[in-house]
């Protein structure tokens, strides 16, 4: 079944139907365009939301050391990536559906216009031919009537006995002419009728079926293209679903990575001061003549740094000291050790990557002068040597401060307790606690395992530490293939020992 055969007389219906199809394409394009605007606005709002809650700055970065803070930042970042996928959906819908269908729609409109114009022109040609047929038919009818009238007149005069022969001949001649003219009109009418029937047959069985079938083919192609546009509406989003799913999985993983116990331990490491709790205050019985400790006795008290304690309603901040003496004992040791590690790494980098490389290069130049002038390396070698000397000096300085921190733990704690007791006696209304300095929040290194010393080792070279057989050690850095590991002793001494001297 096709339009040309079954709908040969439905030109108006085909006209309306094909126009309705084009209108649907245009309507669908507008629908998708509005969808892309929604996606773009949604993505923009998501990006603004992510930007609003994305933390920046040293303090906020420090908070991200806790799993619950970091997980929230991971969610914010995943949401930002998710917004990017929504933008991609909008972009692909616009280019793959709206742009393509709009271009195709213009081609369809022109094609439909051409087919309908050809059909209308064929209809007009057939109507013109039919008018010509009607004209020849009316002329034939008219001439035939006049011919019959002339013949009858000739017969009447011929039968009249009183008629003159000349008049009879004249009338007969006139009738003959009229009859001949009528015959010619009859032949013209017959020929025009044959021509019209042929044109009408061509019109209804060839021209109109072909044009209507082309319109049918055009409409079916339009439907197929529109169907692809319908499918793309889903396929565009399906293509980014794996990435969207990955973003959502990342958000779920952020929830799984949140660990309350781990955050609590990290908080302890950041804020543990190492101070002892205040001792009980002794009863001083003034009724028995017992007097407060004299100022001379106070002079014999060990000098201690002013300590900051928690639970204060008034925020105080001590000036930062290079040896971190403004920090509580535990935090001071951790900051000193961290500084020593940083200096050690920088020193090793200078020795390995710069100093030794320059010395090797100078040796190559000395053996092969054509490759370069050894003297040209002297400024760099001198600068590197100065850097190495400076770093070694800093390392010695911070190691001495760390040793001091470990030696001063016991006396400092005792002095702190005594100092707190004196303060309480002098002013009972004064709160003995103050808030820790903000520097306590910095990251501290934690051991990666425990080990037992198998043999006694005397650390005599720089960077090593002495251990005794059976001693329990905290492993800070495992063997990296050089036969040494970094450990921390219970007394706070830290350094490198042979890996074979311990067991885990």
XYZ file of C-alpha atoms in Angstrom:
504
model
C 0.000 0.000 0.000
C 1.208 3.475 -0.818
C -0.051 7.018 -0.911
C -0.012 7.281 -4.698
C -2.376 4.343 -5.102
C -4.600 4.523 -2.073
C -4.597 8.292 -1.487
C -4.618 9.504 -5.115
C -7.443 11.943 -4.365
C -6.228 13.124 -0.901
C -3.955 16.010 -1.833
C -5.266 18.243 0.960
C -4.963 15.469 3.521
C -1.385 14.732 2.480
C -0.596 18.436 2.594
C -1.829 18.733 6.198
C -0.277 15.436 7.307
C 3.231 16.254 6.038
C 3.033 19.758 7.498
C 2.028 18.260 10.848
C 5.098 15.999 10.709
C 7.443 18.930 10.119
C 5.775 20.828 12.948
C 6.450 17.867 15.234
C 10.166 17.904 14.354
C 10.308 21.607 15.102
C 8.458 21.090 18.381
C 10.815 18.296 19.417
C 13.852 20.472 18.676
C 12.434 23.187 20.933
C 11.751 20.569 23.610
C 15.360 19.311 23.544
C 16.710 22.862 23.510
C 14.775 23.668 26.674
C 16.096 20.458 28.212
C 19.675 21.542 27.459
C 19.015 24.891 29.124
C 17.804 23.060 32.218
C 20.928 20.872 32.212
C 23.193 23.889 31.779
C 21.516 25.786 34.610
C 21.606 22.685 36.797
C 25.313 22.173 36.080
C 26.022 25.838 36.793
C 24.212 25.665 40.122
C 26.090 22.478 41.034
C 29.427 24.089 40.198
C 28.568 27.162 42.264
C 27.563 24.888 45.136
C 30.839 22.963 44.898
C 32.842 26.189 44.741
C 31.011 27.525 47.793
C 31.845 24.511 49.965
C 35.324 23.753 48.633
C 37.779 24.552 51.413
C 40.877 26.637 50.835
C 43.663 27.880 53.084
C 46.131 26.280 55.462
C 43.706 25.936 58.357
C 41.071 24.289 56.223
C 43.649 22.023 54.596
C 44.713 21.020 58.086
C 41.137 20.078 58.944
C 41.078 17.837 55.885
C 43.528 15.612 57.695
C 40.473 14.178 59.455
C 38.568 11.579 57.458
C 35.170 13.165 58.059
C 36.434 16.537 56.772
C 38.310 15.005 53.832
C 35.353 12.838 52.871
C 33.141 15.893 52.664
C 35.694 17.581 50.400
C 35.774 14.438 48.275
C 31.993 14.670 47.926
C 32.282 18.334 46.910
C 34.896 17.445 44.273
C 32.834 14.529 42.957
C 29.812 16.799 42.693
C 31.868 19.223 40.638
C 32.822 16.373 38.286
C 29.174 15.337 38.169
C 28.289 18.887 37.097
C 30.753 18.533 34.239
C 28.886 15.467 32.993
C 25.588 17.361 33.063
C 27.241 20.051 30.940
C 28.411 17.347 28.541
C 24.862 16.017 28.265
C 23.586 19.486 27.367
C 26.343 20.007 24.808
C 25.832 16.637 23.109
C 22.064 17.085 22.993
C 22.448 20.488 21.410
C 24.903 19.359 18.743
C 23.609 15.826 18.176
C 19.878 16.525 18.224
C 18.982 20.201 17.953
C 21.553 21.240 15.365
C 21.211 18.114 13.222
C 17.407 18.031 13.275
C 17.144 21.761 12.561
C 19.344 21.371 9.496
C 17.427 18.289 8.351
C 14.117 20.073 8.929
C 15.077 22.836 6.505
C 15.894 20.258 3.825
C 12.555 18.512 4.410
C 10.626 21.763 4.135
C 12.221 22.523 0.778
C 11.654 18.985 -0.480
C 7.996 19.002 0.562
C 7.472 22.395 -1.011
C 8.865 21.131 -4.326
C 6.680 17.994 -4.409
C 3.491 19.866 -3.550
C 4.261 22.542 -6.127
C 4.783 19.867 -8.805
C 1.478 18.225 -7.882
C -0.361 21.535 -8.028
C 1.218 22.374 -11.372
C 0.168 19.010 -12.805
C -3.351 19.627 -11.514
C -3.395 23.050 -13.161
C -2.190 21.590 -16.477
C -4.969 19.006 -16.380
C -7.549 21.681 -15.661
C -6.317 23.745 -18.618
C -6.592 20.710 -20.848
C -10.099 20.063 -19.581
C -11.113 23.641 -20.387
C -9.800 23.224 -23.907
C -11.864 20.056 -24.197
C -14.971 21.863 -23.041
C -14.354 24.640 -25.584
C -14.041 22.234 -28.513
C -17.088 20.368 -27.301
C -19.213 23.508 -27.153
C -17.993 24.607 -30.587
C -18.802 21.205 -32.018
C -22.269 21.333 -30.489
C -22.839 24.803 -31.870
C -21.586 24.065 -35.385
C -23.478 20.799 -35.521
C -26.716 22.555 -34.595
C -26.172 25.198 -37.252
C -25.325 22.511 -39.837
C -28.559 20.638 -39.071
C -30.547 23.861 -39.368
C -28.909 24.710 -42.732
C -29.613 21.213 -44.043
C -33.237 21.394 -43.031
C -33.544 24.815 -44.704
C -31.973 23.489 -47.903
C -34.375 20.548 -47.968
C -37.346 22.827 -47.468
C -36.392 25.133 -50.327
C -35.529 22.219 -52.577
C -39.052 20.769 -52.056
C -40.643 24.141 -52.764
C -41.914 24.149 -56.421
C -41.852 27.880 -56.561
C -38.174 28.095 -55.537
C -35.693 29.377 -58.052
C -32.977 26.944 -58.970
C -30.268 29.427 -58.112
C -31.686 29.904 -54.649
C -31.840 26.153 -54.180
C -28.212 25.761 -55.150
C -27.202 28.576 -52.893
C -28.992 27.094 -49.887
C -27.593 23.658 -50.579
C -24.098 25.087 -50.835
C -24.527 26.864 -47.486
C -25.738 23.667 -45.845
C -22.771 21.781 -47.255
C -20.347 24.333 -45.792
C -22.013 24.191 -42.405
C -21.934 20.416 -42.398
C -18.238 20.412 -43.323
C -17.461 22.889 -40.543
C -19.397 20.752 -38.083
C -17.442 17.694 -39.130
C -14.170 19.557 -38.528
C -15.362 20.627 -35.073
C -16.356 17.079 -34.388
C -12.876 15.875 -35.321
C -11.282 18.584 -33.152
C -13.467 17.606 -30.229
C -12.584 13.951 -30.688
C -8.874 14.742 -30.829
C -9.007 17.003 -27.766
C -10.995 14.398 -25.891
C -8.370 11.757 -26.697
C -5.621 14.139 -25.607
C -7.368 14.987 -22.337
C -8.044 11.362 -21.471
C -4.398 10.589 -22.048
C -3.295 13.503 -19.840
C -5.820 12.568 -17.198
C -4.577 8.983 -17.220
C -0.992 10.188 -16.852
C -2.004 12.558 -14.085
C -3.884 10.001 -11.949
C -1.792 6.927 -12.700
C 1.698 8.329 -13.099
C 2.365 11.927 -12.004
C 0.248 12.099 -8.845
C 1.215 8.584 -7.626
C 4.910 9.382 -8.096
C 4.669 12.708 -6.308
C 2.541 11.307 -3.486
C 4.912 8.357 -3.097
C 7.849 10.770 -2.881
C 5.993 12.656 -0.173
C 5.375 9.351 1.576
C 9.072 8.462 1.350
C 9.993 11.913 2.643
C 7.616 11.581 5.587
C 8.901 8.107 6.459
C 12.495 9.393 6.344
C 11.439 12.244 8.605
C 9.949 9.749 11.059
C 13.106 7.613 11.036
C 15.283 10.651 11.656
C 12.964 11.823 14.411
C 13.069 8.336 15.936
C 16.859 8.560 16.038
C 16.485 11.909 17.756
C 14.161 10.295 20.279
C 16.725 7.560 20.969
C 19.568 10.052 21.244
C 17.658 11.794 24.000
C 18.439 8.758 26.129
C 21.695 7.597 24.518
C 23.418 10.937 25.183
C 22.875 10.455 28.892
C 23.681 6.740 28.776
C 27.131 7.508 27.357
C 28.081 9.536 30.420
C 26.384 7.217 32.914
C 29.630 5.279 33.597
C 31.352 8.505 34.643
C 28.292 9.689 36.560
C 28.204 6.308 38.289
C 31.902 6.696 39.064
C 31.195 10.099 40.635
C 28.378 8.625 42.699
C 30.610 5.683 43.681
C 33.206 8.219 44.784
C 30.607 9.879 46.992
C 29.679 6.486 48.462
C 33.368 5.703 48.995
C 33.755 9.012 50.827
C 31.183 7.785 53.308
C 32.994 4.474 53.690
C 36.350 6.197 54.172
C 35.055 8.227 57.097
C 36.547 6.673 60.245
C 35.651 8.093 63.628
C 38.296 6.145 65.517
C 41.031 7.223 63.123
C 39.967 10.861 63.416
C 39.993 10.611 67.205
C 43.524 9.191 67.203
C 44.671 11.883 64.794
C 43.142 14.563 67.006
C 45.031 13.099 69.972
C 48.290 13.198 68.032
C 47.722 16.806 67.027
C 46.823 18.092 70.487
C 48.604 15.819 72.973
C 50.777 18.123 75.113
C 52.751 15.610 77.158
C 52.074 17.497 80.401
C 51.271 15.605 83.572
C 47.973 16.257 85.263
C 48.222 18.703 88.208
C 49.088 17.041 91.493
C 46.846 17.381 94.513
C 47.250 20.641 96.422
C 48.759 20.176 99.870
C 46.912 21.468 102.924
C 48.728 24.346 104.536
C 47.703 24.651 108.169
C 48.255 28.266 109.085
C 46.761 27.600 112.510
C 49.875 25.593 113.396
C 52.206 28.333 112.272
C 53.019 26.785 108.911
C 53.882 29.492 106.477
C 53.837 29.432 102.704
C 57.066 28.564 101.026
C 59.506 31.434 101.144
C 60.660 33.327 98.123
C 64.109 31.769 98.653
C 62.607 28.337 98.175
C 60.909 29.540 95.033
C 64.238 30.719 93.750
C 65.437 27.130 93.850
C 62.555 26.010 91.676
C 63.692 25.058 88.157
C 62.996 27.692 85.577
C 60.253 26.559 83.281
C 58.448 27.921 80.273
C 54.929 29.208 80.736
C 52.656 26.389 79.606
C 49.336 26.722 77.915
C 46.554 24.434 79.024
C 43.133 23.583 77.580
C 39.740 24.528 78.989
C 40.495 28.244 78.949
C 37.799 30.813 78.412
C 40.411 33.334 77.319
C 42.397 32.647 74.160
C 46.148 33.327 74.444
C 48.983 32.856 72.009
C 52.652 32.596 72.833
C 55.235 34.040 70.450
C 56.668 31.314 68.212
C 60.239 30.292 69.026
C 62.682 28.705 66.592
C 63.272 25.761 68.954
C 59.472 25.382 69.414
C 59.885 25.961 73.157
C 56.527 27.750 73.070
C 54.861 24.359 72.532
C 54.038 21.684 75.114
C 56.644 18.888 75.411
C 54.947 16.298 73.211
C 54.132 18.761 70.450
C 57.603 20.271 70.655
C 59.256 16.887 70.145
C 57.048 16.120 67.184
C 57.688 19.487 65.567
C 61.443 19.166 66.128
C 61.498 15.644 64.723
C 59.484 16.762 61.704
C 61.933 19.614 61.139
C 64.895 17.225 61.438
C 63.310 14.899 58.883
C 62.766 17.774 56.464
C 66.348 18.994 56.834
C 67.682 15.448 56.441
C 65.757 14.966 53.213
C 66.898 18.309 51.862
C 70.489 17.527 52.841
C 70.357 14.127 51.177
C 68.926 15.730 48.062
C 71.787 18.224 47.967
C 74.338 15.440 48.382
C 72.783 12.989 45.930
C 71.314 15.133 43.194
C 73.583 18.162 43.219
C 76.895 17.835 44.995
C 77.805 14.318 43.827
C 76.468 15.002 40.320
C 78.584 18.144 40.017
C 81.676 16.340 41.290
C 81.156 13.559 38.765
C 80.655 16.103 35.998
C 83.876 17.877 37.002
C 85.708 14.572 36.847
C 84.336 13.973 33.359
C 85.444 17.441 32.252
C 88.914 16.882 33.685
C 89.262 13.605 31.798
C 87.674 14.965 28.627
C 88.402 18.722 28.345
C 86.588 18.877 25.023
C 83.287 18.258 26.839
C 83.606 21.307 29.085
C 85.696 23.466 31.369
C 85.958 22.079 34.934
C 86.418 25.620 36.245
C 82.938 26.556 35.064
C 81.490 24.208 37.694
C 83.334 25.767 40.632
C 80.648 28.402 41.461
C 77.946 25.742 41.533
C 80.076 23.371 43.598
C 80.898 26.170 46.038
C 77.230 27.129 46.370
C 76.228 23.507 46.880
C 78.955 23.032 49.502
C 77.680 26.089 51.348
C 74.153 24.707 51.253
C 75.347 21.356 52.585
C 77.244 23.082 55.390
C 74.250 25.235 56.265
C 71.911 22.227 56.343
C 74.291 20.194 58.479
C 74.502 23.079 60.927
C 70.725 23.303 61.101
C 70.496 19.526 61.555
C 72.910 19.586 64.492
C 71.014 22.492 66.065
C 67.609 20.844 65.858
C 68.978 17.469 67.031
C 70.378 19.151 70.143
C 67.023 20.814 70.811
C 65.278 17.454 70.407
C 67.671 15.842 72.894
C 66.995 18.715 75.285
C 63.246 18.165 74.884
C 63.561 14.494 75.879
C 65.865 15.252 78.796
C 63.621 18.003 80.137
C 60.378 16.005 80.258
C 60.565 14.865 83.893
C 61.816 18.117 85.420
C 59.452 20.176 83.291
C 56.385 18.187 84.327
C 57.316 18.486 88.022
C 57.951 22.186 87.713
C 54.702 22.707 85.874
C 52.733 20.991 88.621
C 54.410 23.043 91.315
C 53.939 26.233 89.373
C 50.266 25.477 88.895
C 49.824 24.873 92.634
C 51.453 28.177 93.518
C 49.251 29.991 91.064
C 46.156 28.432 92.587
C 47.156 29.492 96.075
C 47.898 33.033 94.963
C 44.643 33.545 93.093
C 41.956 30.875 93.549
C 39.647 32.596 91.069
C 42.162 32.303 88.234
C 41.531 29.480 85.764
C 44.694 27.345 85.622
C 44.053 26.288 82.025
C 44.686 28.188 78.815
C 44.121 27.142 75.244
C 46.858 25.409 73.273
C 48.617 27.310 70.525
C 47.233 26.801 67.020
C 50.549 25.285 65.965
C 49.617 22.068 67.825
C 47.344 21.127 64.938
C 50.108 20.362 62.495
C 50.560 16.798 61.188
C 52.891 14.502 63.158
C 54.628 11.383 61.989
C 53.313 8.089 63.347
C 55.252 4.775 63.548
C 54.624 2.230 60.822
C 55.286 -0.749 63.092
C 57.036 -2.229 66.139
C 60.316 -4.206 66.266
C 62.602 -5.925 68.809
C 66.392 -5.487 68.794
C 68.186 -8.830 68.178
C 71.662 -7.450 68.898
C 73.285 -4.456 70.532
C 74.326 -1.757 68.079
C 76.515 1.241 68.889
C 75.504 4.146 66.636
C 78.698 6.116 66.236
C 78.177 7.870 62.898
C 75.908 10.883 62.293
C 72.259 9.933 61.819
C 72.524 6.554 63.610
C 71.231 5.602 67.043
C 72.446 3.054 69.613
C 70.221 0.154 70.671
C 70.508 -2.749 73.120
C 69.533 -6.365 72.668
C 65.852 -7.026 73.480
C 64.867 -3.347 73.320
C 61.416 -2.489 71.925
C 61.576 0.001 69.049
C 59.078 1.962 66.967
C 59.805 1.668 63.241
C 59.433 5.078 61.577
C 60.824 4.201 58.137
C 61.377 0.690 56.772
C 64.318 -0.654 54.778
C 64.261 0.888 51.266
C 66.862 -1.502 49.888
C 69.940 0.142 51.411
C 70.039 -2.148 54.501
C 69.025 0.589 56.986
C 65.816 1.569 58.743
C 64.850 4.541 60.897
C 63.587 3.734 64.428
C 62.433 5.613 67.514
C 63.530 4.460 70.995
C 61.334 4.694 74.066
C 63.524 7.537 75.406
C 62.854 9.578 72.288
C 66.164 8.981 70.514
C 65.651 8.482 66.807
C 68.037 7.441 64.061
C 69.090 4.748 61.628
C 70.165 1.170 62.469
C 70.978 -1.890 60.306
C 67.786 -3.667 59.299
C 69.267 -7.063 60.153
C 69.640 -6.081 63.820
C 65.885 -6.219 64.528
C 62.899 -8.432 63.986
C 59.237 -7.436 63.621
